[in-house]
């Protein structure tokens, strides 16, 4: 546990975001997930979690969910699961971008959102 703590602190010193650095802590344990929700909730979740500003593991999870929807439910419904900027036509992060967004050139930040 002492070595894990040292590695975590080293990652923070190196500038790794806290939410990513905590991946070395024992809380990130592989698990099975059983999920149930209606399409509206799934659409809202995808709008936030498919965004490039979302944590990578959340984005990876949503991509897997989207693939499952496309393979087992409907390709049409899966096609509508995308980041909110692709629905709105603008980035709703309101200038809070701290990483390079692959969609930022196409969907600029709308000030005052």
PDB file of N, CA and C in Angstrom:
ATOM      1  N   UNK A   1       0.829  -1.198   0.000  1.00  0.00           N
ATOM      2  CA  UNK A   1       0.000   0.000   0.000  1.00  0.00           C
ATOM      3  C   UNK A   1       0.870   1.257   0.000  1.00  0.00           C
ATOM      4  N   UNK A   2       2.003   1.190   0.698  1.00  0.00           N
ATOM      5  CA  UNK A   2       2.900   2.341   0.733  1.00  0.00           C
ATOM      6  C   UNK A   2       3.454   2.627  -0.668  1.00  0.00           C
ATOM      7  N   UNK A   3       3.833   1.575  -1.399  1.00  0.00           N
ATOM      8  CA  UNK A   3       4.358   1.751  -2.759  1.00  0.00           C
ATOM      9  C   UNK A   3       3.287   2.314  -3.691  1.00  0.00           C
ATOM     10  N   UNK A   4       2.056   1.841  -3.543  1.00  0.00           N
ATOM     11  CA  UNK A   4       0.952   2.350  -4.366  1.00  0.00           C
ATOM     12  C   UNK A   4       0.747   3.841  -4.096  1.00  0.00           C
ATOM     13  N   UNK A   5       0.780   4.231  -2.830  1.00  0.00           N
ATOM     14  CA  UNK A   5       0.616   5.642  -2.462  1.00  0.00           C
ATOM     15  C   UNK A   5       1.727   6.485  -3.082  1.00  0.00           C
ATOM     16  N   UNK A   6       2.965   5.988  -3.041  1.00  0.00           N
ATOM     17  CA  UNK A   6       4.083   6.724  -3.630  1.00  0.00           C
ATOM     18  C   UNK A   6       3.911   6.885  -5.140  1.00  0.00           C
ATOM     19  N   UNK A   7       3.470   5.834  -5.811  1.00  0.00           N
ATOM     20  CA  UNK A   7       3.257   5.907  -7.258  1.00  0.00           C
ATOM     21  C   UNK A   7       2.141   6.907  -7.598  1.00  0.00           C
ATOM     22  N   UNK A   8       1.093   6.883  -6.803  1.00  0.00           N
ATOM     23  CA  UNK A   8      -0.012   7.828  -6.994  1.00  0.00           C
ATOM     24  C   UNK A   8       0.485   9.265  -6.854  1.00  0.00           C
ATOM     25  N   UNK A   9       1.230   9.541  -5.789  1.00  0.00           N
ATOM     26  CA  UNK A   9       1.751  10.893  -5.566  1.00  0.00           C
ATOM     27  C   UNK A   9       2.717  11.299  -6.674  1.00  0.00           C
ATOM     28  N   UNK A  10       3.518  10.350  -7.171  1.00  0.00           N
ATOM     29  CA  UNK A  10       4.439  10.635  -8.272  1.00  0.00           C
ATOM     30  C   UNK A  10       3.663  11.044  -9.538  1.00  0.00           C
ATOM     31  N   UNK A  11       2.575  10.345  -9.820  1.00  0.00           N
ATOM     32  CA  UNK A  11       1.756  10.684 -10.992  1.00  0.00           C
ATOM     33  C   UNK A  11       1.187  12.095 -10.871  1.00  0.00           C
ATOM     34  N   UNK A  12       0.741  12.447  -9.677  1.00  0.00           N
ATOM     35  CA  UNK A  12       0.213  13.799  -9.467  1.00  0.00           C
ATOM     36  C   UNK A  12       1.293  14.857  -9.686  1.00  0.00           C
ATOM     37  N   UNK A  13       2.491  14.592  -9.187  1.00  0.00           N
ATOM     38  CA  UNK A  13       3.606  15.519  -9.369  1.00  0.00           C
ATOM     39  C   UNK A  13       3.947  15.669 -10.848  1.00  0.00           C
ATOM     40  N   UNK A  14       3.822  14.573 -11.595  1.00  0.00           N
ATOM     41  CA  UNK A  14       4.118  14.587 -13.031  1.00  0.00           C
ATOM     42  C   UNK A  14       3.039  15.293 -13.845  1.00  0.00           C
ATOM     43  N   UNK A  15       1.943  15.699 -13.187  1.00  0.00           N
ATOM     44  CA  UNK A  15       0.893  16.446 -13.873  1.00  0.00           C
ATOM     45  C   UNK A  15      -0.252  15.602 -14.403  1.00  0.00           C
ATOM     46  N   UNK A  16      -0.285  14.326 -14.040  1.00  0.00           N
ATOM     47  CA  UNK A  16      -1.389  13.473 -14.459  1.00  0.00           C
ATOM     48  C   UNK A  16      -2.643  13.929 -13.711  1.00  0.00           C
ATOM     49  N   UNK A  17      -3.767  14.143 -14.406  1.00  0.00           N
ATOM     50  CA  UNK A  17      -4.994  14.562 -13.711  1.00  0.00           C
ATOM     51  C   UNK A  17      -5.357  13.573 -12.596  1.00  0.00           C
ATOM     52  N   UNK A  18      -5.850  14.110 -11.492  1.00  0.00           N
ATOM     53  CA  UNK A  18      -6.156  13.307 -10.312  1.00  0.00           C
ATOM     54  C   UNK A  18      -7.095  12.154 -10.642  1.00  0.00           C
ATOM     55  N   UNK A  19      -8.118  12.408 -11.488  1.00  0.00           N
ATOM     56  CA  UNK A  19      -9.074  11.351 -11.802  1.00  0.00           C
ATOM     57  C   UNK A  19      -8.435  10.209 -12.595  1.00  0.00           C
ATOM     58  N   UNK A  20      -7.352  10.487 -13.316  1.00  0.00           N
ATOM     59  CA  UNK A  20      -6.636   9.434 -14.037  1.00  0.00           C
ATOM     60  C   UNK A  20      -5.602   8.757 -13.146  1.00  0.00           C
ATOM     61  N   UNK A  21      -4.921   9.548 -12.312  1.00  0.00           N
ATOM     62  CA  UNK A  21      -3.884   9.004 -11.430  1.00  0.00           C
ATOM     63  C   UNK A  21      -4.456   8.014 -10.426  1.00  0.00           C
ATOM     64  N   UNK A  22      -5.679   8.234  -9.994  1.00  0.00           N
ATOM     65  CA  UNK A  22      -6.244   7.326  -8.994  1.00  0.00           C
ATOM     66  C   UNK A  22      -6.507   5.924  -9.548  1.00  0.00           C
ATOM     67  N   UNK A  23      -6.280   5.747 -10.842  1.00  0.00           N
ATOM     68  CA  UNK A  23      -6.396   4.414 -11.432  1.00  0.00           C
ATOM     69  C   UNK A  23      -5.415   3.415 -10.856  1.00  0.00           C
ATOM     70  N   UNK A  24      -4.314   3.885 -10.261  1.00  0.00           N
ATOM     71  CA  UNK A  24      -3.346   2.966  -9.645  1.00  0.00           C
ATOM     72  C   UNK A  24      -3.797   2.525  -8.260  1.00  0.00           C
ATOM     73  N   UNK A  25      -4.758   3.226  -7.687  1.00  0.00           N
ATOM     74  CA  UNK A  25      -5.246   2.868  -6.358  1.00  0.00           C
ATOM     75  C   UNK A  25      -6.136   1.621  -6.441  1.00  0.00           C
ATOM     76  N   UNK A  26      -6.205   0.847  -5.383  1.00  0.00           N
ATOM     77  CA  UNK A  26      -6.960  -0.415  -5.435  1.00  0.00           C
ATOM     78  C   UNK A  26      -8.461  -0.280  -5.661  1.00  0.00           C
ATOM     79  N   UNK A  27      -8.973   0.941  -5.781  1.00  0.00           N
ATOM     80  CA  UNK A  27     -10.404   1.118  -6.013  1.00  0.00           C
ATOM     81  C   UNK A  27     -10.809   0.785  -7.447  1.00  0.00           C
ATOM     82  N   UNK A  28      -9.872   0.808  -8.395  1.00  0.00           N
ATOM     83  CA  UNK A  28     -10.177   0.495  -9.788  1.00  0.00           C
ATOM     84  C   UNK A  28     -10.021  -0.996 -10.024  1.00  0.00           C
ATOM     85  N   UNK A  29     -11.009  -1.740  -9.602  1.00  0.00           N
ATOM     86  CA  UNK A  29     -10.974  -3.186  -9.713  1.00  0.00           C
ATOM     87  C   UNK A  29     -11.932  -3.609 -10.821  1.00  0.00           C
ATOM     88  N   UNK A  30     -11.485  -4.522 -11.660  1.00  0.00           N
ATOM     89  CA  UNK A  30     -12.317  -5.024 -12.745  1.00  0.00           C
ATOM     90  C   UNK A  30     -13.595  -5.626 -12.173  1.00  0.00           C
ATOM     91  N   UNK A  31     -14.711  -5.291 -12.778  1.00  0.00           N
ATOM     92  CA  UNK A  31     -15.993  -5.788 -12.291  1.00  0.00           C
ATOM     93  C   UNK A  31     -16.936  -6.015 -13.457  1.00  0.00           C
ATOM     94  N   UNK A  32     -17.985  -6.739 -13.197  1.00  0.00           N
ATOM     95  CA  UNK A  32     -19.055  -6.915 -14.179  1.00  0.00           C
ATOM     96  C   UNK A  32     -20.114  -5.857 -13.916  1.00  0.00           C
ATOM     97  N   UNK A  33     -20.727  -5.374 -14.985  1.00  0.00           N
ATOM     98  CA  UNK A  33     -21.750  -4.341 -14.838  1.00  0.00           C
ATOM     99  C   UNK A  33     -23.040  -4.834 -15.473  1.00  0.00           C
ATOM    100  N   UNK A  34     -24.114  -4.708 -14.733  1.00  0.00           N
ATOM    101  CA  UNK A  34     -25.442  -4.981 -15.264  1.00  0.00           C
ATOM    102  C   UNK A  34     -26.155  -3.639 -15.270  1.00  0.00           C
ATOM    103  N   UNK A  35     -26.619  -3.252 -16.448  1.00  0.00           N
ATOM    104  CA  UNK A  35     -27.174  -1.916 -16.604  1.00  0.00           C
ATOM    105  C   UNK A  35     -28.543  -1.992 -17.243  1.00  0.00           C
ATOM    106  N   UNK A  36     -29.439  -1.200 -16.745  1.00  0.00           N
ATOM    107  CA  UNK A  36     -30.758  -1.086 -17.346  1.00  0.00           C
ATOM    108  C   UNK A  36     -31.184   0.368 -17.340  1.00  0.00           C
ATOM    109  N   UNK A  37     -31.701   0.854 -18.460  1.00  0.00           N
ATOM    110  CA  UNK A  37     -32.187   2.231 -18.515  1.00  0.00           C
ATOM    111  C   UNK A  37     -33.054   2.393 -19.758  1.00  0.00           C
ATOM    112  N   UNK A  38     -33.821   3.458 -19.777  1.00  0.00           N
ATOM    113  CA  UNK A  38     -34.598   3.736 -20.981  1.00  0.00           C
ATOM    114  C   UNK A  38     -33.710   4.475 -21.983  1.00  0.00           C
ATOM    115  N   UNK A  39     -34.184   4.602 -23.206  1.00  0.00           N
ATOM    116  CA  UNK A  39     -33.360   5.198 -24.249  1.00  0.00           C
ATOM    117  C   UNK A  39     -33.050   6.666 -23.968  1.00  0.00           C
ATOM    118  N   UNK A  40     -33.991   7.397 -23.419  1.00  0.00           N
ATOM    119  CA  UNK A  40     -33.775   8.821 -23.106  1.00  0.00           C
ATOM    120  C   UNK A  40     -32.614   8.981 -22.122  1.00  0.00           C
ATOM    121  N   UNK A  41     -32.579   8.155 -21.087  1.00  0.00           N
ATOM    122  CA  UNK A  41     -31.481   8.211 -20.113  1.00  0.00           C
ATOM    123  C   UNK A  41     -30.156   7.831 -20.763  1.00  0.00           C
ATOM    124  N   UNK A  42     -30.191   6.819 -21.605  1.00  0.00           N
ATOM    125  CA  UNK A  42     -28.994   6.385 -22.305  1.00  0.00           C
ATOM    126  C   UNK A  42     -28.488   7.494 -23.231  1.00  0.00           C
ATOM    127  N   UNK A  43     -29.396   8.170 -23.920  1.00  0.00           N
ATOM    128  CA  UNK A  43     -29.051   9.269 -24.817  1.00  0.00           C
ATOM    129  C   UNK A  43     -28.362  10.396 -24.046  1.00  0.00           C
ATOM    130  N   UNK A  44     -28.917  10.763 -22.894  1.00  0.00           N
ATOM    131  CA  UNK A  44     -28.328  11.810 -22.048  1.00  0.00           C
ATOM    132  C   UNK A  44     -26.941  11.392 -21.553  1.00  0.00           C
ATOM    133  N   UNK A  45     -26.824  10.148 -21.110  1.00  0.00           N
ATOM    134  CA  UNK A  45     -25.546   9.649 -20.625  1.00  0.00           C
ATOM    135  C   UNK A  45     -24.499   9.687 -21.741  1.00  0.00           C
ATOM    136  N   UNK A  46     -24.887   9.234 -22.922  1.00  0.00           N
ATOM    137  CA  UNK A  46     -23.966   9.226 -24.062  1.00  0.00           C
ATOM    138  C   UNK A  46     -23.562  10.645 -24.446  1.00  0.00           C
ATOM    139  N   UNK A  47     -24.489  11.593 -24.379  1.00  0.00           N
ATOM    140  CA  UNK A  47     -24.180  12.985 -24.728  1.00  0.00           C
ATOM    141  C   UNK A  47     -23.058  13.546 -23.869  1.00  0.00           C
ATOM    142  N   UNK A  48     -23.027  13.138 -22.611  1.00  0.00           N
ATOM    143  CA  UNK A  48     -21.989  13.615 -21.700  1.00  0.00           C
ATOM    144  C   UNK A  48     -20.738  12.751 -21.750  1.00  0.00           C
ATOM    145  N   UNK A  49     -20.912  11.437 -21.767  1.00  0.00           N
ATOM    146  CA  UNK A  49     -19.773  10.534 -21.608  1.00  0.00           C
ATOM    147  C   UNK A  49     -19.028  10.217 -22.900  1.00  0.00           C
ATOM    148  N   UNK A  50     -19.589  10.519 -24.056  1.00  0.00           N
ATOM    149  CA  UNK A  50     -18.854  10.339 -25.305  1.00  0.00           C
ATOM    150  C   UNK A  50     -18.036  11.585 -25.645  1.00  0.00           C
ATOM    151  N   UNK A  51     -18.195  12.637 -24.864  1.00  0.00           N
ATOM    152  CA  UNK A  51     -17.446  13.872 -25.053  1.00  0.00           C
ATOM    153  C   UNK A  51     -15.967  13.630 -24.759  1.00  0.00           C
ATOM    154  N   UNK A  52     -15.110  14.286 -25.524  1.00  0.00           N
ATOM    155  CA  UNK A  52     -13.664  14.140 -25.310  1.00  0.00           C
ATOM    156  C   UNK A  52     -13.212  14.761 -23.996  1.00  0.00           C
ATOM    157  N   UNK A  53     -14.053  15.561 -23.341  1.00  0.00           N
ATOM    158  CA  UNK A  53     -13.712  16.137 -22.046  1.00  0.00           C
ATOM    159  C   UNK A  53     -14.062  15.192 -20.900  1.00  0.00           C
ATOM    160  N   UNK A  54     -14.767  14.115 -21.191  1.00  0.00           N
ATOM    161  CA  UNK A  54     -15.115  13.123 -20.179  1.00  0.00           C
ATOM    162  C   UNK A  54     -13.896  12.271 -19.864  1.00  0.00           C
ATOM    163  N   UNK A  55     -13.881  11.677 -18.672  1.00  0.00           N
ATOM    164  CA  UNK A  55     -12.788  10.773 -18.316  1.00  0.00           C
ATOM    165  C   UNK A  55     -12.714   9.630 -19.317  1.00  0.00           C
ATOM    166  N   UNK A  56     -11.495   9.229 -19.632  1.00  0.00           N
ATOM    167  CA  UNK A  56     -11.272   8.227 -20.664  1.00  0.00           C
ATOM    168  C   UNK A  56     -12.006   6.911 -20.378  1.00  0.00           C
ATOM    169  N   UNK A  57     -11.982   6.450 -19.126  1.00  0.00           N
ATOM    170  CA  UNK A  57     -12.644   5.170 -18.844  1.00  0.00           C
ATOM    171  C   UNK A  57     -14.159   5.256 -19.000  1.00  0.00           C
ATOM    172  N   UNK A  58     -14.749   6.431 -18.709  1.00  0.00           N
ATOM    173  CA  UNK A  58     -16.181   6.608 -18.928  1.00  0.00           C
ATOM    174  C   UNK A  58     -16.494   6.617 -20.423  1.00  0.00           C
ATOM    175  N   UNK A  59     -15.635   7.296 -21.180  1.00  0.00           N
ATOM    176  CA  UNK A  59     -15.812   7.348 -22.634  1.00  0.00           C
ATOM    177  C   UNK A  59     -15.679   5.940 -23.232  1.00  0.00           C
ATOM    178  N   UNK A  60     -14.676   5.193 -22.788  1.00  0.00           N
ATOM    179  CA  UNK A  60     -14.491   3.820 -23.269  1.00  0.00           C
ATOM    180  C   UNK A  60     -15.712   2.953 -22.960  1.00  0.00           C
ATOM    181  N   UNK A  61     -16.261   3.116 -21.748  1.00  0.00           N
ATOM    182  CA  UNK A  61     -17.453   2.359 -21.355  1.00  0.00           C
ATOM    183  C   UNK A  61     -18.633   2.698 -22.251  1.00  0.00           C
ATOM    184  N   UNK A  62     -18.830   3.996 -22.526  1.00  0.00           N
ATOM    185  CA  UNK A  62     -19.963   4.407 -23.362  1.00  0.00           C
ATOM    186  C   UNK A  62     -19.809   3.901 -24.784  1.00  0.00           C
ATOM    187  N   UNK A  63     -18.590   3.838 -25.292  1.00  0.00           N
ATOM    188  CA  UNK A  63     -18.358   3.303 -26.633  1.00  0.00           C
ATOM    189  C   UNK A  63     -18.760   1.833 -26.684  1.00  0.00           C
ATOM    190  N   UNK A  64     -18.442   1.097 -25.631  1.00  0.00           N
ATOM    191  CA  UNK A  64     -18.838  -0.322 -25.560  1.00  0.00           C
ATOM    192  C   UNK A  64     -20.359  -0.436 -25.511  1.00  0.00           C
ATOM    193  N   UNK A  65     -21.001   0.386 -24.687  1.00  0.00           N
ATOM    194  CA  UNK A  65     -22.472   0.371 -24.590  1.00  0.00           C
ATOM    195  C   UNK A  65     -23.088   0.694 -25.947  1.00  0.00           C
ATOM    196  N   UNK A  66     -22.551   1.702 -26.630  1.00  0.00           N
ATOM    197  CA  UNK A  66     -23.063   2.079 -27.949  1.00  0.00           C
ATOM    198  C   UNK A  66     -22.927   0.920 -28.936  1.00  0.00           C
ATOM    199  N   UNK A  67     -21.806   0.222 -28.905  1.00  0.00           N
ATOM    200  CA  UNK A  67     -21.615  -0.944 -29.772  1.00  0.00           C
ATOM    201  C   UNK A  67     -22.637  -2.035 -29.466  1.00  0.00           C
ATOM    202  N   UNK A  68     -22.904  -2.263 -28.192  1.00  0.00           N
ATOM    203  CA  UNK A  68     -23.894  -3.275 -27.802  1.00  0.00           C
ATOM    204  C   UNK A  68     -25.277  -2.876 -28.313  1.00  0.00           C
ATOM    205  N   UNK A  69     -25.638  -1.603 -28.147  1.00  0.00           N
ATOM    206  CA  UNK A  69     -26.936  -1.125 -28.652  1.00  0.00           C
ATOM    207  C   UNK A  69     -27.008  -1.340 -30.158  1.00  0.00           C
ATOM    208  N   UNK A  70     -25.946  -1.010 -30.872  1.00  0.00           N
ATOM    209  CA  UNK A  70     -25.935  -1.175 -32.321  1.00  0.00           C
ATOM    210  C   UNK A  70     -26.030  -2.620 -32.762  1.00  0.00           C
ATOM    211  N   UNK A  71     -25.402  -3.528 -32.022  1.00  0.00           N
ATOM    212  CA  UNK A  71     -25.395  -4.948 -32.396  1.00  0.00           C
ATOM    213  C   UNK A  71     -26.630  -5.704 -31.934  1.00  0.00           C
ATOM    214  N   UNK A  72     -27.195  -5.308 -30.795  1.00  0.00           N
ATOM    215  CA  UNK A  72     -28.275  -6.099 -30.207  1.00  0.00           C
ATOM    216  C   UNK A  72     -29.638  -5.423 -30.213  1.00  0.00           C
ATOM    217  N   UNK A  73     -29.677  -4.109 -30.440  1.00  0.00           N
ATOM    218  CA  UNK A  73     -30.959  -3.399 -30.386  1.00  0.00           C
ATOM    219  C   UNK A  73     -31.273  -2.764 -31.734  1.00  0.00           C
ATOM    220  N   UNK A  74     -30.522  -1.727 -32.102  1.00  0.00           N
ATOM    221  CA  UNK A  74     -30.812  -1.006 -33.339  1.00  0.00           C
ATOM    222  C   UNK A  74     -29.622  -0.159 -33.759  1.00  0.00           C
ATOM    223  N   UNK A  75     -29.214  -0.297 -35.012  1.00  0.00           N
ATOM    224  CA  UNK A  75     -28.144   0.547 -35.537  1.00  0.00           C
ATOM    225  C   UNK A  75     -28.589   2.006 -35.592  1.00  0.00           C
ATOM    226  N   UNK A  76     -29.850   2.236 -35.866  1.00  0.00           N
ATOM    227  CA  UNK A  76     -30.381   3.600 -35.939  1.00  0.00           C
ATOM    228  C   UNK A  76     -30.295   4.283 -34.582  1.00  0.00           C
ATOM    229  N   UNK A  77     -30.730   3.594 -33.526  1.00  0.00           N
ATOM    230  CA  UNK A  77     -30.669   4.176 -32.185  1.00  0.00           C
ATOM    231  C   UNK A  77     -29.224   4.392 -31.753  1.00  0.00           C
ATOM    232  N   UNK A  78     -28.358   3.433 -32.042  1.00  0.00           N
ATOM    233  CA  UNK A  78     -26.949   3.571 -31.684  1.00  0.00           C
ATOM    234  C   UNK A  78     -26.326   4.761 -32.397  1.00  0.00           C
ATOM    235  N   UNK A  79     -26.757   5.029 -33.619  1.00  0.00           N
ATOM    236  CA  UNK A  79     -26.226   6.154 -34.384  1.00  0.00           C
ATOM    237  C   UNK A  79     -26.544   7.506 -33.778  1.00  0.00           C
ATOM    238  N   UNK A  80     -27.587   7.565 -32.964  1.00  0.00           N
ATOM    239  CA  UNK A  80     -27.963   8.824 -32.301  1.00  0.00           C
ATOM    240  C   UNK A  80     -27.241   9.032 -30.976  1.00  0.00           C
ATOM    241  N   UNK A  81     -26.496   8.043 -30.524  1.00  0.00           N
ATOM    242  CA  UNK A  81     -25.726   8.181 -29.290  1.00  0.00           C
ATOM    243  C   UNK A  81     -24.387   8.824 -29.642  1.00  0.00           C
ATOM    244  N   UNK A  82     -24.271  10.118 -29.344  1.00  0.00           N
ATOM    245  CA  UNK A  82     -23.072  10.876 -29.688  1.00  0.00           C
ATOM    246  C   UNK A  82     -22.905  12.042 -28.722  1.00  0.00           C
ATOM    247  N   UNK A  83     -21.729  12.686 -28.727  1.00  0.00           N
ATOM    248  CA  UNK A  83     -21.501  13.813 -27.819  1.00  0.00           C
ATOM    249  C   UNK A  83     -22.516  14.934 -28.035  1.00  0.00           C
ATOM    250  N   UNK A  84     -22.771  15.685 -26.983  1.00  0.00           N
ATOM    251  CA  UNK A  84     -23.787  16.742 -27.048  1.00  0.00           C
ATOM    252  C   UNK A  84     -23.476  17.786 -28.121  1.00  0.00           C
ATOM    253  N   UNK A  85     -22.203  18.050 -28.392  1.00  0.00           N
ATOM    254  CA  UNK A  85     -21.873  19.063 -29.409  1.00  0.00           C
ATOM    255  C   UNK A  85     -22.387  18.656 -30.786  1.00  0.00           C
ATOM    256  N   UNK A  86     -22.449  17.365 -31.039  1.00  0.00           N
ATOM    257  CA  UNK A  86     -22.937  16.899 -32.339  1.00  0.00           C
ATOM    258  C   UNK A  86     -24.452  17.061 -32.448  1.00  0.00           C
ATOM    259  N   UNK A  87     -25.133  17.136 -31.311  1.00  0.00           N
ATOM    260  CA  UNK A  87     -26.579  17.395 -31.302  1.00  0.00           C
ATOM    261  C   UNK A  87     -26.853  18.900 -31.325  1.00  0.00           C
ATOM    262  N   UNK A  88     -26.073  19.660 -30.515  1.00  0.00           N
ATOM    263  CA  UNK A  88     -26.318  21.093 -30.329  1.00  0.00           C
ATOM    264  C   UNK A  88     -25.672  21.976 -31.383  1.00  0.00           C
ATOM    265  N   UNK A  89     -24.577  21.519 -31.961  1.00  0.00           N
ATOM    266  CA  UNK A  89     -23.829  22.332 -32.908  1.00  0.00           C
ATOM    267  C   UNK A  89     -22.785  23.215 -32.248  1.00  0.00           C
ATOM    268  N   UNK A  90     -22.629  23.092 -30.914  1.00  0.00           N
ATOM    269  CA  UNK A  90     -21.610  23.843 -30.189  1.00  0.00           C
ATOM    270  C   UNK A  90     -21.168  23.056 -28.966  1.00  0.00           C
ATOM    271  N   UNK A  91     -19.968  23.385 -28.472  1.00  0.00           N
ATOM    272  CA  UNK A  91     -19.428  22.736 -27.276  1.00  0.00           C
ATOM    273  C   UNK A  91     -20.051  23.372 -26.046  1.00  0.00           C
ATOM    274  N   UNK A  92     -20.624  22.570 -25.181  1.00  0.00           N
ATOM    275  CA  UNK A  92     -21.293  23.106 -23.993  1.00  0.00           C
ATOM    276  C   UNK A  92     -20.362  23.191 -22.783  1.00  0.00           C
ATOM    277  N   UNK A  93     -19.065  22.936 -22.974  1.00  0.00           N
ATOM    278  CA  UNK A  93     -18.129  23.024 -21.849  1.00  0.00           C
ATOM    279  C   UNK A  93     -17.818  24.467 -21.490  1.00  0.00           C
ATOM    280  N   UNK A  94     -18.226  25.409 -22.290  1.00  0.00           N
ATOM    281  CA  UNK A  94     -18.124  26.823 -21.952  1.00  0.00           C
ATOM    282  C   UNK A  94     -16.725  27.322 -21.644  1.00  0.00           C
ATOM    283  N   UNK A  95     -15.750  26.936 -22.438  1.00  0.00           N
ATOM    284  CA  UNK A  95     -14.394  27.438 -22.244  1.00  0.00           C
ATOM    285  C   UNK A  95     -13.588  26.682 -21.220  1.00  0.00           C
ATOM    286  N   UNK A  96     -14.099  25.577 -20.730  1.00  0.00           N
ATOM    287  CA  UNK A  96     -13.405  24.808 -19.697  1.00  0.00           C
ATOM    288  C   UNK A  96     -12.540  23.701 -20.286  1.00  0.00           C
ATOM    289  N   UNK A  97     -12.223  23.794 -21.576  1.00  0.00           N
ATOM    290  CA  UNK A  97     -11.433  22.751 -22.219  1.00  0.00           C
ATOM    291  C   UNK A  97     -10.017  22.754 -21.673  1.00  0.00           C
ATOM    292  N   UNK A  98      -9.547  21.602 -21.231  1.00  0.00           N
ATOM    293  CA  UNK A  98      -8.186  21.499 -20.721  1.00  0.00           C
ATOM    294  C   UNK A  98      -7.373  20.483 -21.516  1.00  0.00           C
ATOM    295  N   UNK A  99      -7.979  19.849 -22.488  1.00  0.00           N
ATOM    296  CA  UNK A  99      -7.285  18.898 -23.351  1.00  0.00           C
ATOM    297  C   UNK A  99      -7.689  19.186 -24.785  1.00  0.00           C
ATOM    298  N   UNK A 100      -6.985  18.583 -25.693  1.00  0.00           N
ATOM    299  CA  UNK A 100      -7.293  18.774 -27.108  1.00  0.00           C
ATOM    300  C   UNK A 100      -8.544  17.987 -27.476  1.00  0.00           C
ATOM    301  N   UNK A 101      -9.568  18.672 -27.898  1.00  0.00           N
ATOM    302  CA  UNK A 101     -10.814  18.032 -28.323  1.00  0.00           C
ATOM    303  C   UNK A 101     -10.770  17.837 -29.831  1.00  0.00           C
ATOM    304  N   UNK A 102     -11.039  16.633 -30.273  1.00  0.00           N
ATOM    305  CA  UNK A 102     -10.996  16.321 -31.692  1.00  0.00           C
ATOM    306  C   UNK A 102     -12.162  16.945 -32.453  1.00  0.00           C
ATOM    307  N   UNK A 103     -13.179  17.394 -31.750  1.00  0.00           N
ATOM    308  CA  UNK A 103     -14.351  17.971 -32.402  1.00  0.00           C
ATOM    309  C   UNK A 103     -14.409  19.495 -32.269  1.00  0.00           C
ATOM    310  N   UNK A 104     -13.474  20.082 -31.524  1.00  0.00           N
ATOM    311  CA  UNK A 104     -13.554  21.512 -31.206  1.00  0.00           C
ATOM    312  C   UNK A 104     -13.557  22.404 -32.442  1.00  0.00           C
ATOM    313  N   UNK A 105     -12.806  22.056 -33.472  1.00  0.00           N
ATOM    314  CA  UNK A 105     -12.796  22.886 -34.679  1.00  0.00           C
ATOM    315  C   UNK A 105     -14.147  22.894 -35.366  1.00  0.00           C
ATOM    316  N   UNK A 106     -14.831  21.767 -35.308  1.00  0.00           N
ATOM    317  CA  UNK A 106     -16.118  21.649 -35.975  1.00  0.00           C
ATOM    318  C   UNK A 106     -17.252  22.247 -35.130  1.00  0.00           C
ATOM    319  N   UNK A 107     -17.164  22.089 -33.813  1.00  0.00           N
ATOM    320  CA  UNK A 107     -18.203  22.577 -32.900  1.00  0.00           C
ATOM    321  C   UNK A 107     -17.566  23.528 -31.898  1.00  0.00           C
ATOM    322  N   UNK A 108     -17.441  24.822 -32.219  1.00  0.00           N
ATOM    323  CA  UNK A 108     -16.749  25.763 -31.337  1.00  0.00           C
ATOM    324  C   UNK A 108     -17.500  25.988 -30.033  1.00  0.00           C
ATOM    325  N   UNK A 109     -16.756  26.474 -29.052  1.00  0.00           N
ATOM    326  CA  UNK A 109     -17.343  26.776 -27.747  1.00  0.00           C
ATOM    327  C   UNK A 109     -18.307  27.939 -27.886  1.00  0.00           C
ATOM    328  N   UNK A 110     -19.484  27.802 -27.317  1.00  0.00           N
ATOM    329  CA  UNK A 110     -20.465  28.877 -27.331  1.00  0.00           C
ATOM    330  C   UNK A 110     -20.363  29.601 -25.994  1.00  0.00           C
ATOM    331  N   UNK A 111     -19.999  30.857 -26.023  1.00  0.00           N
ATOM    332  CA  UNK A 111     -19.803  31.639 -24.818  1.00  0.00           C
ATOM    333  C   UNK A 111     -21.131  31.915 -24.147  1.00  0.00           C
ATOM    334  N   UNK A 112     -21.150  31.833 -22.813  1.00  0.00           N
ATOM    335  CA  UNK A 112     -22.356  32.139 -22.040  1.00  0.00           C
ATOM    336  C   UNK A 112     -23.305  30.979 -21.881  1.00  0.00           C
ATOM    337  N   UNK A 113     -22.853  29.769 -22.177  1.00  0.00           N
ATOM    338  CA  UNK A 113     -23.725  28.601 -22.023  1.00  0.00           C
ATOM    339  C   UNK A 113     -23.584  28.054 -20.636  1.00  0.00           C
TER     340      UNK A 113
END
